[in-house]
């Protein structure tokens, strides 16, 4: 109980640290967030109205109070580039990114578990070292580079869609059926998700391998073997279950790296998700949007860490620190 | 008699491996991957240093057709501006290695400093510093990097500082744990009893003990810094005029290398990044395993191979 209280307090404080960091970083801009703006309708009056709206002419502490109050009401501010609420600007990209991230993570987990289990079962063989070096190589490759290779060597030769979230031609002649829209989306989502999965699986594979080696040496595995159980049953029913524990927390904790991978993958595939929105905001110097994205991503990672802490506690109540 | 001779012969070898130079040799020869990693890193360092003298062409002038394929004259072909790719990859090595080493050095100074102070003084200093480390650890690295690079501007020095300021946390934790155990050793206690000041104890007695581990950890951070550089360059947050491996990868996307089927513009920069990261990981990990007894036990019992994530900042402990 004490542990849960401690972790909850830590998560709440971290959220405030993130909010404050978000506030401070953007106030460190030379001049203010308005002078660096690049847009067509950025006249002098417009700039002044922005300064008023954000209270940039008030003392810093007061600005901070206003900022936190607005956040508490779910107000992330207004985009400077298109003058819409930031939340409206980033909601659609977030919704687009989510399935891509989920499918990518599932792909990485599946590849990671299968390759890790095979490597552990055949330890010391050529298959084991081949897996080790493949996993290491994918671990070391920049994700955006994997994405380029996937487009160059898979998408183009096979004629798979490698850009955007749906075909331009969809729905031009007639209203497409739900199924047509769905399959079109899936075909556009597959390669970015595969890239993300391949870029992430290396770490998972090696973790599964080492924790499988650990459990395969346990007494209950020996007992199962003595009972004459099939290898397959021993691996999947006995060893893997316990070997999964480190992987569960690793996945929850690696949300930060999943997000990082997604940002560049989306850029290469022109997939209209949060990564593309980030790059768009960078090029337009749209700081309120950038600030909103940073806050949303940070919050998700903090929440995921918090959940990982609780899951870990549930799985292994011995942890107190 | 012969036994005594054998012991006498064996002793200097054992003693040699406890001195620092002996130790590095011991690790490098004991684990071939570490040796290979060191050689590869050294190769790229040499390339980076002598780069300007071995670049066959200028990286600012067009020498042929856009995306001309590799020929005897241009081994890696030309890029979207008709510039020699080999020259660009060599110059990219320079920038990427500078960012990698300097970024890792900044992280080493901050992380090492925080770890030393936190582990040595303990108590409130420790709690305060470790809290800060915890918060830093939770905030995702890439969004933070993007925001910081967007806010502070795009010079190379800024990129180095940002990388250093973001990736010091796991170093701090590792060093802190090590310092805590060193602090309790008899010779440190004796030096304290003899009236040695904090500065002297830290610098003369504790730092030398944790220095090898700090170096091993920094080698691992080089991999992370090189990786981070590709992110920063790819997101267009680097000085547009610098040529780094990350920038070359980005160029191949924005310049339409895929459309021109110019594999020679896509593959080399990414391959260099991958090789350097693998080399630094191999070397750093072998050194860390040899230095950290706790890791060594884990290593022997399950032949465990750990990876420190390159993106995100999962704690390695």
CSV table of C-alpha atoms in Angstrom, one decimal, chain A residues 92-303:
chain,number,residue,atom,x,y,z
A,92,UNK,CA,-6.8,13.7,-35.4
A,93,UNK,CA,-3.0,13.0,-35.7
A,94,UNK,CA,-3.1,11.3,-32.3
A,95,UNK,CA,-6.1,9.1,-33.4
A,96,UNK,CA,-4.1,8.2,-36.5
A,97,UNK,CA,-0.9,7.4,-34.7
A,98,UNK,CA,-2.5,5.1,-32.1
A,99,UNK,CA,-3.3,2.1,-34.3
A,100,UNK,CA,0.1,2.4,-36.0
A,101,UNK,CA,1.8,2.3,-32.6
A,102,UNK,CA,-0.3,-0.6,-31.3
A,103,UNK,CA,0.2,-2.7,-34.4
A,104,UNK,CA,3.9,-1.9,-34.5
A,105,UNK,CA,4.4,-2.8,-30.9
A,106,UNK,CA,2.4,-6.1,-31.3
A,107,UNK,CA,4.7,-6.9,-34.3
A,108,UNK,CA,7.8,-6.2,-32.3
A,109,UNK,CA,6.5,-8.3,-29.4
A,110,UNK,CA,5.7,-11.3,-31.7
A,111,UNK,CA,9.0,-11.2,-33.5
A,112,UNK,CA,10.8,-10.6,-30.2
A,113,UNK,CA,9.2,-13.6,-28.4
A,114,UNK,CA,9.5,-16.1,-31.2
A,115,UNK,CA,13.1,-15.2,-32.0
A,116,UNK,CA,14.0,-15.0,-28.3
A,117,UNK,CA,12.5,-18.4,-27.5
A,118,UNK,CA,14.1,-20.1,-30.4
A,119,UNK,CA,17.5,-18.6,-29.6
A,120,UNK,CA,17.2,-19.7,-25.9
A,121,UNK,CA,16.0,-23.2,-26.8
A,122,UNK,CA,18.8,-23.7,-29.4
A,123,UNK,CA,21.4,-21.8,-27.3
A,124,UNK,CA,25.0,-22.0,-28.5
A,125,UNK,CA,24.0,-23.0,-32.0
A,126,UNK,CA,24.3,-21.1,-35.2
A,127,UNK,CA,20.7,-20.1,-35.0
A,128,UNK,CA,21.3,-18.5,-31.6
A,129,UNK,CA,24.2,-16.4,-32.7
A,130,UNK,CA,22.5,-15.5,-36.0
A,131,UNK,CA,19.6,-14.2,-34.0
A,132,UNK,CA,21.9,-12.3,-31.6
A,133,UNK,CA,23.6,-10.5,-34.5
A,134,UNK,CA,20.3,-9.8,-36.3
A,135,UNK,CA,18.7,-8.4,-33.2
A,136,UNK,CA,21.8,-6.3,-32.5
A,137,UNK,CA,21.9,-5.0,-36.0
A,138,UNK,CA,18.3,-3.9,-36.0
A,139,UNK,CA,18.8,-2.4,-32.5
A,140,UNK,CA,21.6,-0.2,-33.9
A,141,UNK,CA,19.9,0.9,-37.1
A,142,UNK,CA,18.4,4.4,-37.1
A,143,UNK,CA,14.6,3.9,-37.4
A,144,UNK,CA,14.2,6.4,-40.2
A,145,UNK,CA,16.9,4.5,-42.2
A,146,UNK,CA,15.0,1.2,-41.7
A,147,UNK,CA,11.9,3.0,-43.0
A,148,UNK,CA,13.8,4.2,-46.1
A,149,UNK,CA,15.1,0.6,-46.7
A,150,UNK,CA,11.6,-0.8,-46.3
A,151,UNK,CA,10.2,1.6,-48.9
A,152,UNK,CA,13.1,1.0,-51.3
A,153,UNK,CA,13.4,-2.8,-51.0
A,154,UNK,CA,9.8,-3.9,-50.0
A,155,UNK,CA,7.2,-1.3,-50.9
A,156,UNK,CA,8.3,-0.3,-54.4
A,157,UNK,CA,9.2,-3.8,-55.7
A,158,UNK,CA,5.9,-5.2,-54.3
A,159,UNK,CA,3.8,-2.2,-55.2
A,160,UNK,CA,2.6,-1.7,-51.6
A,161,UNK,CA,1.4,1.8,-50.5
A,162,UNK,CA,4.2,3.7,-48.8
A,163,UNK,CA,2.8,7.1,-48.4
A,164,UNK,CA,-0.1,8.7,-46.5
A,165,UNK,CA,-2.9,7.1,-44.7
A,166,UNK,CA,-5.4,6.3,-47.5
A,167,UNK,CA,-5.4,6.2,-51.3
A,168,UNK,CA,-6.1,9.5,-53.1
A,169,UNK,CA,-8.4,7.6,-55.5
A,170,UNK,CA,-10.5,6.2,-52.8
A,171,UNK,CA,-14.2,7.4,-53.0
A,172,UNK,CA,-13.7,9.4,-56.2
A,173,UNK,CA,-16.1,7.3,-58.3
A,174,UNK,CA,-18.5,6.3,-55.6
A,175,UNK,CA,-18.9,6.3,-51.9
A,176,UNK,CA,-16.6,3.5,-50.7
A,177,UNK,CA,-17.9,0.7,-48.5
A,178,UNK,CA,-16.8,0.5,-44.9
A,179,UNK,CA,-14.8,-2.5,-45.8
A,180,UNK,CA,-13.0,-0.8,-48.7
A,181,UNK,CA,-12.0,2.1,-46.4
A,182,UNK,CA,-10.9,-0.3,-43.7
A,183,UNK,CA,-8.7,-2.4,-46.0
A,184,UNK,CA,-7.2,0.7,-47.6
A,185,UNK,CA,-6.3,2.0,-44.2
A,186,UNK,CA,-4.8,-1.3,-43.1
A,187,UNK,CA,-2.7,-1.5,-46.2
A,188,UNK,CA,-1.3,2.0,-45.5
A,189,UNK,CA,-0.7,1.2,-41.9
A,190,UNK,CA,1.1,-2.1,-42.4
A,191,UNK,CA,4.5,-0.9,-43.6
A,192,UNK,CA,5.0,1.9,-41.1
A,193,UNK,CA,3.9,-0.5,-38.3
A,194,UNK,CA,6.3,-3.1,-39.6
A,195,UNK,CA,9.2,-0.7,-39.7
A,196,UNK,CA,8.4,0.4,-36.1
A,197,UNK,CA,8.2,-3.3,-35.0
A,198,UNK,CA,11.4,-4.3,-36.7
A,199,UNK,CA,13.2,-1.3,-35.2
A,200,UNK,CA,12.0,-2.2,-31.7
A,201,UNK,CA,12.2,-6.0,-31.6
A,202,UNK,CA,16.0,-6.3,-31.0
A,203,UNK,CA,15.8,-5.3,-27.4
A,204,UNK,CA,12.8,-7.5,-26.7
A,205,UNK,CA,14.3,-10.5,-28.4
A,206,UNK,CA,17.5,-10.4,-26.3
A,207,UNK,CA,15.5,-9.8,-23.1
A,208,UNK,CA,13.2,-12.8,-23.9
A,209,UNK,CA,16.2,-14.9,-24.7
A,210,UNK,CA,18.0,-14.2,-21.4
A,211,UNK,CA,15.0,-14.6,-19.2
A,212,UNK,CA,14.1,-17.8,-21.0
A,213,UNK,CA,17.6,-19.2,-20.3
A,214,UNK,CA,17.0,-18.3,-16.7
A,215,UNK,CA,13.6,-20.1,-16.4
A,216,UNK,CA,14.7,-23.1,-18.5
A,217,UNK,CA,17.2,-23.8,-15.8
A,218,UNK,CA,14.6,-23.8,-13.1
A,219,UNK,CA,13.6,-27.0,-11.2
A,220,UNK,CA,10.0,-27.0,-12.4
A,221,UNK,CA,11.1,-27.1,-16.0
A,222,UNK,CA,13.3,-30.1,-15.1
A,223,UNK,CA,10.3,-31.7,-13.4
A,224,UNK,CA,8.1,-31.1,-16.5
A,225,UNK,CA,10.8,-32.7,-18.7
A,226,UNK,CA,11.0,-35.7,-16.3
A,227,UNK,CA,7.3,-36.1,-16.6
A,228,UNK,CA,7.9,-36.6,-20.3
A,229,UNK,CA,6.1,-33.5,-21.5
A,230,UNK,CA,6.7,-32.4,-25.0
A,231,UNK,CA,9.3,-29.7,-25.6
A,232,UNK,CA,6.6,-27.4,-27.1
A,233,UNK,CA,4.4,-27.7,-24.0
A,234,UNK,CA,7.4,-27.1,-21.7
A,235,UNK,CA,8.4,-23.9,-23.6
A,236,UNK,CA,5.0,-22.3,-24.1
A,237,UNK,CA,3.2,-23.5,-21.0
A,238,UNK,CA,5.9,-23.6,-18.3
A,239,UNK,CA,8.9,-21.5,-19.2
A,240,UNK,CA,7.6,-18.7,-21.3
A,241,UNK,CA,4.9,-17.7,-18.8
A,242,UNK,CA,7.5,-16.8,-16.2
A,243,UNK,CA,10.0,-15.5,-18.7
A,244,UNK,CA,7.4,-12.9,-19.8
A,245,UNK,CA,7.6,-10.9,-16.6
A,246,UNK,CA,10.6,-8.8,-17.5
A,247,UNK,CA,9.2,-8.2,-21.0
A,248,UNK,CA,5.8,-6.9,-19.7
A,249,UNK,CA,7.5,-4.1,-17.7
A,250,UNK,CA,10.0,-3.5,-20.5
A,251,UNK,CA,7.3,-2.9,-23.0
A,252,UNK,CA,5.4,-0.5,-20.7
A,253,UNK,CA,8.6,1.3,-19.9
A,254,UNK,CA,9.6,1.6,-23.5
A,255,UNK,CA,6.7,3.8,-24.6
A,256,UNK,CA,9.1,6.7,-24.8
A,257,UNK,CA,11.2,4.8,-27.4
A,258,UNK,CA,8.1,3.7,-29.3
A,259,UNK,CA,7.0,7.3,-29.6
A,260,UNK,CA,10.4,8.3,-30.7
A,261,UNK,CA,10.4,5.6,-33.4
A,262,UNK,CA,6.9,6.6,-34.5
A,263,UNK,CA,7.8,10.2,-35.0
A,264,UNK,CA,10.5,9.5,-37.7
A,265,UNK,CA,8.6,6.5,-39.2
A,266,UNK,CA,5.6,8.8,-39.8
A,267,UNK,CA,7.9,11.4,-41.4
A,268,UNK,CA,9.3,8.9,-43.9
A,269,UNK,CA,5.9,7.4,-44.8
A,270,UNK,CA,4.1,10.8,-44.8
A,271,UNK,CA,1.7,9.2,-42.4
A,272,UNK,CA,-0.5,12.0,-40.9
A,273,UNK,CA,0.1,11.2,-37.3
A,274,UNK,CA,1.6,13.0,-34.3
A,275,UNK,CA,5.1,12.7,-35.7
A,276,UNK,CA,4.2,14.5,-38.9
A,277,UNK,CA,2.3,17.1,-36.9
A,278,UNK,CA,5.5,17.6,-34.8
A,279,UNK,CA,7.6,18.2,-37.9
A,280,UNK,CA,5.0,20.5,-39.3
A,281,UNK,CA,4.9,22.5,-36.1
A,282,UNK,CA,8.8,22.7,-36.1
A,283,UNK,CA,8.9,24.0,-39.6
A,284,UNK,CA,6.2,26.6,-39.0
A,285,UNK,CA,7.7,27.5,-35.6
A,286,UNK,CA,4.2,26.9,-34.2
A,287,UNK,CA,5.3,26.8,-30.5
A,288,UNK,CA,1.8,26.4,-28.9
A,289,UNK,CA,1.3,23.2,-31.0
A,290,UNK,CA,4.8,22.0,-30.2
A,291,UNK,CA,4.2,22.6,-26.5
A,292,UNK,CA,0.9,20.7,-26.7
A,293,UNK,CA,2.5,17.7,-28.4
A,294,UNK,CA,5.3,17.7,-25.9
A,295,UNK,CA,2.9,17.8,-23.0
A,296,UNK,CA,0.6,15.0,-24.4
A,297,UNK,CA,3.6,12.7,-25.2
A,298,UNK,CA,5.2,13.3,-21.8
A,299,UNK,CA,2.0,12.7,-20.0
A,300,UNK,CA,1.4,9.4,-21.8
A,301,UNK,CA,4.9,8.2,-21.0
A,302,UNK,CA,4.5,9.2,-17.3
A,303,UNK,CA,1.2,7.4,-17.1
